[in-house]
Amino acid sequence: MARSSAAEGPAGENLSSIPSALPANLVEFIEVEKTYAGHVIAVRRLDLVVRRGEFLTFLGPSGSGKTTTLNMLAGFERPTRGTIMLEGRSVDRLPPYERNIGMVFQNYALFPHMSVAENVAFPLSVRKVEKRDMSARVRRALEMVRLEAFSERRPAQLSGGQQQRVALARALVYQPSLVLMDEPLGALDKKLREHMQIELKQLHDQLGITVVYVTHDQSEALTMSDRVAVFESGALAQIGEPDALYKEPANAFVANFIGENNTLEGTIEQASKSSCVVRLRDNSRVKATPIGVMVPGDPTKLTIRPEQIRLAEPGSDEDTCLEGTVEGRIYLGDHQRLLLRLANGQELTVKIGADAGFQPGMPLRLAWSTADCRAFPASP
Amino acid sequence: MSENRAPIISAEPRLPCGTAALAGVSAVSLRAKLRRLMPLHEEMRALTLAVPLLALLIVSFGVPIIALLSRAVYDPSIVNALPRTAEALQHLSAADPPGDDVFAALEADLKQDQAKGSIFEFAKSLNSRLSGARSQVLKTARLLAGGAAFSKSELVAAVPFWGEKETWSTIRGGAHGFTSFYLLSALDLRWGADGLTSVPAGEAVFLRVFARTFMVAALVTLATLALGFPLAYLISNLPPTLANLVLVLVLLPFWTSILVRTAAWTVLLQKFGLLNDALIALGIATERLELMYSRLGLVIAMTHIQLPFTLLPIYSVMRSIPPSQLRAAHSLGARPLTAFRRVYLPQALPGVMAGCLLTFILCLGYYITPALIGGASDQLISNFIANYVNVDLNWEMAAALSFMLLTFTLLLYAAFARFLGLDRFKLV
Ligand SMILES: Nc1ncnc2c1ncn2[C@@H]1O[C@H](COP(=O)(O)OP(=O)(O)OP(=O)(O)O)[C@@H](O)[C@H]1O
Ligand SMILES: [Mg+2]
């Protein structure tokens, strides 16, 4: 962790002072459920742990319950069932203003009638911090986000990225150990978003705070997070480190949601613990690694990433070989993408080196290794 | 009495130009936006589109107001009735008593008025400036009609009225046609022989009525605020369908005429009316209150009529405050009351200001409701204006009172704008 430049920042001192006796789990969701109006299930049976000091991202499509989960943690919504533990204590009865959690909202929620400095001073003044101490801390917080020159401006006189940084300074100035961010970069353009991602990550590393971050942008989740929790329609689909999610997705949803994947449908013909044979629609057979327990006859979804498919050498002995025809080609400089149609009519995308030339209509033989091809139980 | 004859300030509350239905921006920022959007010549072109409207406004609104208000300072009745006297007085300084030439001119003028039959009109208009003058003028005219010529001393001996300083300073005051008399009267002041003085306590009435008008307007404004603010907060936090329902209930009175609503209140406020019945039944009052023809009844009825005017601007501003504002305040550690006071209230304030100002200014012009529900001591300035227009036919006094009312209102508006900034008024 690089803590050189901002080690004197507001929360810089709080990092070194974390007593080692504190529990490693800052937050625990225990069987938390949230329903609206009795029947809309926003979050179902969520068991989730936020570790102290980590950057955890909630990733999922729209409506998958990320915001609801975050709001329950912040105290704006009450779980219908289950308990949320913060620092080892249940916060079910704790109102948001007593949780000491920092929050950055998607639209920033800066107070328009206050100057930048007053906005940042707000959490300190409600905590009755002494005047001199307060202005020093406000100044340090604004220096941290490099906005010290803007302290007298109103939020409306700032750009989106600057407003975002004010919101950040405001959420950090009172040194909460946990900071929640609900799509904080959603309103920014791509370039600024990438810039802010780096800044956020640096701040996290410098301050040693715990961040729970919500996004539906997977590249944002993968680049910034220590761990990612993938949500699917109210349930936690998988939680893990970014490369684990990419390399070892636990279910077909995660396999398809994280990164690009080809999906083929088929039926299990033989199954062992480490490999299985799957019959595709045109009766061709493919070897794959089964995820979960499956028995012959089960429907299955095979996933294989475009970059793990290669052209079979003529006459070579591969685990899996399929015939296909080139339908389209996109040249991308360092590589090219081929759109293929298999003999059984299914489509397949292949990412391949840029040297070889392909014409539409060209027949190809494709191969991949069994370890890269995963067979998931197909949900009925 | 017909409503539309009350000049200048219409007592009929109109829908404010920016109720919740109209989406708008404050004038200042709108202009800035327009300027950014289009170059100057396009702005001019946009302006030409508004020319018919402007013309209509000027013809139907501006010109009549100016014409009417000018009656407050221009009253040619004396100079018309006494042209020779006015001419003779021109050569005299204010300190000099009028000499024989002035009296000769006066006699000639009065004879002519008597012959033309305009003497009664003159007597009446002089009387409105100087009480008791009417009978003196008519008496003199009868004397002169005998054909005899009077010298100055003879006339003064016969009618001592003409020897009084007060008489001549009044005539001198009207000798130009332009007069400050009515404007000063509207403030209970008089420009007499010994300079600017207050009128005698028994005649002073308008300052008290102005004070009463402002008092009632302030009371009604406060009452609508006390009722409207929590209601607006409630509506803006209800789910949309329910909010619309409550809003319709609030607005329902809007869709009936003010006369009907006032009449309804006269029924409710009777000694044996619904309100008294309810108070007795609930045990709040032990004996029946005199609500009709009382200040309390007037304020109750006006509060009901004005409630939507105060509520709507507040509501529309509250609706524009995103819920994340309060959430943010809570997450930053502010308790509900602190969050409300430091984050919500300041943002709702422009709406509060606009609603209160709107109600206050409309209350200043109330006419029908005080006339029907208020007692004799609850009549507001508009009732006096209407009386001067309809009954006394003293349009000069009506114009002067209207002018004062308009001035007070504009001053108030300017003070608000100065201290709070016009762009902080949000009707929407
Ligand atoms: N106040 C509410 N009343 C009823 N249903 C709600 C309410 N808030 C959220 N929901 C429902 O709960 C589900 C989860 O919503 P949530 O806002 O948590 O999704 P999200 O993952 O944050 O989505 P997004 O990426 O679009 O922000 C949705 O189906 C939504 O319709
Ligand atoms: Mg959300």
PDB file of C-alpha atoms in Angstrom, chain A residues 29-35 71-73 75 77-84 91-92 99:
ATOM      1  CA  PHE A  29     -25.419 -10.014   6.971  1.00  0.00           C
ATOM      2  CA  ILE A  30     -27.124 -12.990   8.599  1.00  0.00           C
ATOM      3  CA  GLU A  31     -30.019 -14.461   6.653  1.00  0.00           C
ATOM      4  CA  VAL A  32     -31.167 -10.989   5.694  1.00  0.00           C
ATOM      5  CA  GLU A  33     -34.306 -10.685   3.639  1.00  0.00           C
ATOM      6  CA  LYS A  34     -36.160  -7.642   2.375  1.00  0.00           C
ATOM      7  CA  THR A  35     -39.612  -7.613   0.839  1.00  0.00           C
ATOM      8  CA  ASN A  71     -29.556   0.910   2.213  1.00  0.00           C
ATOM      9  CA  MET A  72     -30.179  -1.731   4.840  1.00  0.00           C
ATOM     10  CA  LEU A  73     -26.557  -1.473   5.889  1.00  0.00           C
ATOM     11  CA  GLY A  75     -29.958   2.118   8.036  1.00  0.00           C
ATOM     12  CA  GLU A  77     -34.272   0.407   5.138  1.00  0.00           C
ATOM     13  CA  ARG A  78     -35.021  -2.236   7.743  1.00  0.00           C
ATOM     14  CA  PRO A  79     -34.504  -5.900   6.908  1.00  0.00           C
ATOM     15  CA  THR A  80     -37.790  -7.788   6.822  1.00  0.00           C
ATOM     16  CA  ARG A  81     -35.985 -10.758   8.333  1.00  0.00           C
ATOM     17  CA  GLY A  82     -32.477 -11.490   9.560  1.00  0.00           C
ATOM     18  CA  THR A  83     -29.842  -9.402  11.263  1.00  0.00           C
ATOM     19  CA  ILE A  84     -27.052  -7.110  10.233  1.00  0.00           C
ATOM     20  CA  VAL A  91     -27.596  -2.644  14.245  1.00  0.00           C
ATOM     21  CA  ASP A  92     -31.227  -3.562  13.701  1.00  0.00           C
ATOM     22  CA  ARG A  99     -24.115   4.141  12.708  1.00  0.00           C
TER      23      ARG A  99
END
